[in-house]
mmCIF file of C-alpha atoms in Angstrom:
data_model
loop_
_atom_site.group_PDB
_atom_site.id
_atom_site.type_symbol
_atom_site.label_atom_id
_atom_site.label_comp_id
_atom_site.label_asym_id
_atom_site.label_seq_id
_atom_site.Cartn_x
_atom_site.Cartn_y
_atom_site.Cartn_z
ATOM 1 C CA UNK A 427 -5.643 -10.456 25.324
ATOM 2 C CA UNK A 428 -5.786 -10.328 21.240
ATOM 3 C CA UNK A 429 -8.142 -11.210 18.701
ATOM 4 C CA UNK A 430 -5.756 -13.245 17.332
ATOM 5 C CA UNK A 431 -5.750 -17.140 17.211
ATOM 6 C CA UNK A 432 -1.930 -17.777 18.371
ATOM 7 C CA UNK A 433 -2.319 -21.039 17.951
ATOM 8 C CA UNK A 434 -2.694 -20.578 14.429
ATOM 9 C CA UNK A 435 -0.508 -17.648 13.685
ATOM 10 C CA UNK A 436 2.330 -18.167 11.000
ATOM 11 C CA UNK A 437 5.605 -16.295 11.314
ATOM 12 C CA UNK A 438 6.212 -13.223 8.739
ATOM 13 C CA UNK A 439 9.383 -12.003 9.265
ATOM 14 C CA UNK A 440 9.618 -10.369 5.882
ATOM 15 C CA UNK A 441 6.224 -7.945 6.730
ATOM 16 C CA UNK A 442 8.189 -5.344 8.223
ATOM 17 C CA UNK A 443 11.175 -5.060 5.765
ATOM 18 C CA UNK A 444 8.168 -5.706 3.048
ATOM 19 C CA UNK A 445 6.131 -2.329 4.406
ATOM 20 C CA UNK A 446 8.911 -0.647 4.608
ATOM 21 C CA UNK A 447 10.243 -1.180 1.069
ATOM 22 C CA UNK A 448 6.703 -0.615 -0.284
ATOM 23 C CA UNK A 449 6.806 3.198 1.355
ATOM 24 C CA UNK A 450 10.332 3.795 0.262
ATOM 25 C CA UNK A 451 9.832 3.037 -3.170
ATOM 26 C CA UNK A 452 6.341 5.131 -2.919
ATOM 27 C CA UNK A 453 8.745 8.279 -1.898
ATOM 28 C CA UNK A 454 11.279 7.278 -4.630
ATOM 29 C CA UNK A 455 8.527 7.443 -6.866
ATOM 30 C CA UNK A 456 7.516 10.800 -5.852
ATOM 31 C CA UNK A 457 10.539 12.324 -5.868
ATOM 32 C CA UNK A 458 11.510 10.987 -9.183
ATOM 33 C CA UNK A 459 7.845 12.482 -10.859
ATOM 34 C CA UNK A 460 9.068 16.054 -8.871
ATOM 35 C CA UNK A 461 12.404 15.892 -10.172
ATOM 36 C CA UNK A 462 11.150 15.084 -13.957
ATOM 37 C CA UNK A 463 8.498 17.682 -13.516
ATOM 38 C CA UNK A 464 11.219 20.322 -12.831
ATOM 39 C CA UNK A 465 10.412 22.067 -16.291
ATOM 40 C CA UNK A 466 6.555 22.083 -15.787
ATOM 41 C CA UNK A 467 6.053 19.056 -17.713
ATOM 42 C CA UNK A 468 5.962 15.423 -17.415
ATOM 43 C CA UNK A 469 8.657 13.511 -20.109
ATOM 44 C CA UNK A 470 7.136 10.419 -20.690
ATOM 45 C CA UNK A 471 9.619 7.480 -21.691
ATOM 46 C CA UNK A 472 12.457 9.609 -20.410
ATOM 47 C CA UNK A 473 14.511 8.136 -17.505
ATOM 48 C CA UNK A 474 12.787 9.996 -14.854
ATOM 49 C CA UNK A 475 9.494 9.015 -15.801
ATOM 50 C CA UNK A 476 10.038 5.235 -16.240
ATOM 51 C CA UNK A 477 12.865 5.118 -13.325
ATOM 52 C CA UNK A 478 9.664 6.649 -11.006
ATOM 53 C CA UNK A 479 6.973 4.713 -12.485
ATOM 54 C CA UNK A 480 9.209 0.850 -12.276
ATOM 55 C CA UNK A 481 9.902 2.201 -8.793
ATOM 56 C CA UNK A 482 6.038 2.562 -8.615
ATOM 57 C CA UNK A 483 5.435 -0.782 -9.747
ATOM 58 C CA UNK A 484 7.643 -2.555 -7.342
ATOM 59 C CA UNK A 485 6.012 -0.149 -4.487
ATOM 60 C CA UNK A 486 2.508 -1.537 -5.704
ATOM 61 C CA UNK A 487 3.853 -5.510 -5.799
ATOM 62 C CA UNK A 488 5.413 -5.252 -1.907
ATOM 63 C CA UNK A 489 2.158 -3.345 -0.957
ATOM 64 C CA UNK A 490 0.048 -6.380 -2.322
ATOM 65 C CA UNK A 491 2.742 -8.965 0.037
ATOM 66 C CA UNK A 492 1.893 -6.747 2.980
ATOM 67 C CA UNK A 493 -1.659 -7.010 1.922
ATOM 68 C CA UNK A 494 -1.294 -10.898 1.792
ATOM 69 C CA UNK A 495 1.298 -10.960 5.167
ATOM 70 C CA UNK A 496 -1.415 -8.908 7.143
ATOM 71 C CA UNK A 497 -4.198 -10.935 5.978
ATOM 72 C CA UNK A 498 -2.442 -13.961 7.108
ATOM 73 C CA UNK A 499 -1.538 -12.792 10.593
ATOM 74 C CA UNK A 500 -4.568 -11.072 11.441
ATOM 75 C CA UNK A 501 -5.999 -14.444 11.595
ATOM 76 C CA UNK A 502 -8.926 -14.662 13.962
ATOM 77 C CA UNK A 503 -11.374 -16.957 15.785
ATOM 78 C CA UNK A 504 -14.198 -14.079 15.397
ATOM 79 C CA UNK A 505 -15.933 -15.605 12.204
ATOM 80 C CA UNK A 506 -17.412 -11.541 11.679
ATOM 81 C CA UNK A 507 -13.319 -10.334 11.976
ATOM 82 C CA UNK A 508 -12.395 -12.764 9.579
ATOM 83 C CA UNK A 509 -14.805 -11.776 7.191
ATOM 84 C CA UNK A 510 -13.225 -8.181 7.622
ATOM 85 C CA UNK A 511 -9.879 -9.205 7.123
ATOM 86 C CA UNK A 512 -11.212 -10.940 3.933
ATOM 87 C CA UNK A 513 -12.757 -8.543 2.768
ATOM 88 C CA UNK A 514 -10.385 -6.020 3.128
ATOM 89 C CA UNK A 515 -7.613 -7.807 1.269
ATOM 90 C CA UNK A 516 -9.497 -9.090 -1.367
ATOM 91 C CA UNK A 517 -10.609 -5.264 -1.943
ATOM 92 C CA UNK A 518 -6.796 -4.054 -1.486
ATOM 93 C CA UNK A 519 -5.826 -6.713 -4.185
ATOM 94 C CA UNK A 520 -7.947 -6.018 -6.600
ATOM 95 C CA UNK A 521 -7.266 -1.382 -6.059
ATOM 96 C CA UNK A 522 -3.165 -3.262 -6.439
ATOM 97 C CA UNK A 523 -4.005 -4.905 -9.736
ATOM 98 C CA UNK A 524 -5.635 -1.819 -10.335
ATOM 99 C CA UNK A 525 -2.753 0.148 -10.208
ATOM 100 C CA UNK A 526 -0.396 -2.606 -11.768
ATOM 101 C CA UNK A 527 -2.787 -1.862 -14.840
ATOM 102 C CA UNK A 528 -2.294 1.837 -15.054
ATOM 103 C CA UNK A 529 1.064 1.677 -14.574
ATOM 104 C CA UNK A 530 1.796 -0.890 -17.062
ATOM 105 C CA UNK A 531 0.040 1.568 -19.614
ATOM 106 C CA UNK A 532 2.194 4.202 -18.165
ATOM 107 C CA UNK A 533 5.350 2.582 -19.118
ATOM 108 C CA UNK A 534 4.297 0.540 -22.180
ATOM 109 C CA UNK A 535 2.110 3.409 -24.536
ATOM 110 C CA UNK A 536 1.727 -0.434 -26.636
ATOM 111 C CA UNK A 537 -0.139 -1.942 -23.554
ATOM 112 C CA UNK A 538 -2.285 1.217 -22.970
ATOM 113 C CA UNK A 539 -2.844 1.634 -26.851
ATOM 114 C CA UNK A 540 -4.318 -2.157 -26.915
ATOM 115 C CA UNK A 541 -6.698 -1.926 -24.208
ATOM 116 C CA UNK A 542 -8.265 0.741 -22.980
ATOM 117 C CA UNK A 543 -8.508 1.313 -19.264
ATOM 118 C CA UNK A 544 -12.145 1.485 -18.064
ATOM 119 C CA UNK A 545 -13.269 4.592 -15.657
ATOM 120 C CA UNK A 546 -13.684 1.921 -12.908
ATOM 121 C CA UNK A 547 -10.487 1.010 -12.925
ATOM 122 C CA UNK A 548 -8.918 4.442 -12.475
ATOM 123 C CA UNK A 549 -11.358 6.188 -10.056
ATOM 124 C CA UNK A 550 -12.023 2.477 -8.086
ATOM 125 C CA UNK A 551 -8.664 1.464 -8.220
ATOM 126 C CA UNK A 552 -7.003 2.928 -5.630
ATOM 127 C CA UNK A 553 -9.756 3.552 -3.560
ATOM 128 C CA UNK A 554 -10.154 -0.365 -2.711
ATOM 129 C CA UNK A 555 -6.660 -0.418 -2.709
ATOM 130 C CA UNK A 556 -6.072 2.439 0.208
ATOM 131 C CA UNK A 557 -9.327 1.189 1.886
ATOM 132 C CA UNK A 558 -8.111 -2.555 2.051
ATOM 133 C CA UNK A 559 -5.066 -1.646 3.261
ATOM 134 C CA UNK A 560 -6.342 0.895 5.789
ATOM 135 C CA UNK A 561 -8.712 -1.924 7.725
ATOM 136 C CA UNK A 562 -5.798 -4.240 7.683
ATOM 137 C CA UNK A 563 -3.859 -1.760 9.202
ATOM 138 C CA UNK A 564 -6.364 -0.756 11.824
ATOM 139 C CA UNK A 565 -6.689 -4.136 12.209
ATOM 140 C CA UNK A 566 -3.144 -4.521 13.480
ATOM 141 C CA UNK A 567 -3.390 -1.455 15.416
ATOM 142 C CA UNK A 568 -6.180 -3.451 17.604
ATOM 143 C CA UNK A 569 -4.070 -6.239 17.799
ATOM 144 C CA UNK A 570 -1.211 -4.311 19.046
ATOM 145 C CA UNK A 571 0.998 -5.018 16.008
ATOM 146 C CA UNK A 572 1.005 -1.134 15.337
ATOM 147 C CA UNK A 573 0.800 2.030 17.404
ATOM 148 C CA UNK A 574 -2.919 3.207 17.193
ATOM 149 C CA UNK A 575 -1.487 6.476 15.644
ATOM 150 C CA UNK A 576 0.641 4.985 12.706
ATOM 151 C CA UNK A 577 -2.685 3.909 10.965
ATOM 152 C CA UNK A 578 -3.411 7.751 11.275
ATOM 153 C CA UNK A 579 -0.581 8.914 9.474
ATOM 154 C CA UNK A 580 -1.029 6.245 7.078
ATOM 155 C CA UNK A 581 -3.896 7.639 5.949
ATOM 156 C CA UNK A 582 -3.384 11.264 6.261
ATOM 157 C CA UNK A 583 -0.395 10.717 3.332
ATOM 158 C CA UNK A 584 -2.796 8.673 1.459
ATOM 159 C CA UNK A 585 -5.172 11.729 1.374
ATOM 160 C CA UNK A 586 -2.050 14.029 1.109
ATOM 161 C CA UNK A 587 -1.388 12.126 -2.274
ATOM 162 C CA UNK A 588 -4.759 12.444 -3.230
ATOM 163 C CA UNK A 589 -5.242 16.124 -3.111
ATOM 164 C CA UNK A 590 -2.087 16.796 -5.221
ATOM 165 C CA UNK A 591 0.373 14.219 -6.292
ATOM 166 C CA UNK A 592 2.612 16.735 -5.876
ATOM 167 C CA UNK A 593 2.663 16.355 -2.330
ATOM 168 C CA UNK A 594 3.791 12.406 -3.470
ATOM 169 C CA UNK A 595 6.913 12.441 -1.162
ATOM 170 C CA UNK A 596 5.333 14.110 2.105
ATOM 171 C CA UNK A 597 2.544 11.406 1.746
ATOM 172 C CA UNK A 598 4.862 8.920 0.975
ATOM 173 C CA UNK A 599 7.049 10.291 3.943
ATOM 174 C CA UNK A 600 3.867 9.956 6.236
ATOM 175 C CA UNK A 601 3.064 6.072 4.677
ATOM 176 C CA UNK A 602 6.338 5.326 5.884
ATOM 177 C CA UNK A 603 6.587 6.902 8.795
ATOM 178 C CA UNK A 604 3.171 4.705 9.551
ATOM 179 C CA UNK A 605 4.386 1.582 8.343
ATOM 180 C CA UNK A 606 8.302 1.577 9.689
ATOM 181 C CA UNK A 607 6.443 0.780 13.553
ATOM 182 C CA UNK A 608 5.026 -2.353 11.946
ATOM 183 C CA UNK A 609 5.635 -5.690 14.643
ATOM 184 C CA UNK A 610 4.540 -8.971 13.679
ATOM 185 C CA UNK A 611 4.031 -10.364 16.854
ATOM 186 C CA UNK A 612 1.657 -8.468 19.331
ATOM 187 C CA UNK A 613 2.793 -6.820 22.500
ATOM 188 C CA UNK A 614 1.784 -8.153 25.882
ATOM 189 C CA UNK A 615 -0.992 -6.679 27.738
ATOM 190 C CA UNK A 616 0.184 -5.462 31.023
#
């Protein structure tokens, strides 16, 4: 038995394809910024740079759907689980808008120029964003619409990226890897 109200529970059929896309454009990303750091430098404005960072972008956006997909099917008669689930995708929203910030002022030197991104945004930022996503996903573990490990390896690429974002495409790799088990209805008990 789940968690889940099944009465209540909407279809997503788009959540898989939608995790899926959001890891794959996370590894484009990363292997674009190796590629244009080939000579030891980054080239900001050169193809590389905003080919990686628009792939970014999108990567961010279907990471916010999942965010929004999970939050809808984790739906739950525990009043203390939905709470959770709230919380955890309100906090993963606002770490995506976080990053939607930074990377507009990474492709537009006007936006970035105009207003000044506070520390919050860049230190807090992602941390909501990987911890919102990480509860939703352990969330779905528990519900049996992931393999307990893929939330694992979720998270080890997240800290992968965060020790050196030049290990971008093995944590991307690993986010993928994660995601790609992803079901959106749970399996029977039995």
């Amino acid at each position: 038995m789940t968690s889940l109200d099944s009465r209540t529970r909407p279809a997503y059929p788009w959540l898989r394809p939608t995790a899926v896309a959001a890891a794959s454009l996370l590894l484009g990303y990363g292997l674009l910024r190796l590629l244009d750091r080939l000579d030891g430098h980054s080239d900001k404005g050169a193809w590389a740079w905003n080919t990686g960072h628009s792939l970014f972008l999108l990567g961010v956006l279907c990471f916010a759907a999942l965010i929004v997909g999970l939050h809808g099917l984790l739906r739950s008669r525990s009043t203390r689980l939905r709470t959770l689930d709230d919380a955890a995708a309100l906090a993963g929203l606002v770490g995506a808008a976080a990053f939607v910030w930074v990377i507009l002022g990474d492709l537009f030197p006007r936006f970035a120029a105009a207003v000044d991104t506070p520390d919050p945004v860049l230190l807090g930022g992602p941390l909501l964003f990987e911890v919102g996503l990480l509860v939703l996903l352990y969330r779905a573990a528990a519900t049996r619409l992931l393999p307990v490990w893929a939330p694992v390896l979720v998270l080890v690429g997240f800290l992968a990226i965060a020790v050196n974002l030049d290990l971008l495409p093995v944590g991307a790799a690993l986010v993928l890897v994660g995601l790609a088990p992803l079901r959106v209805t749970p399996r029977p008990v039995g």
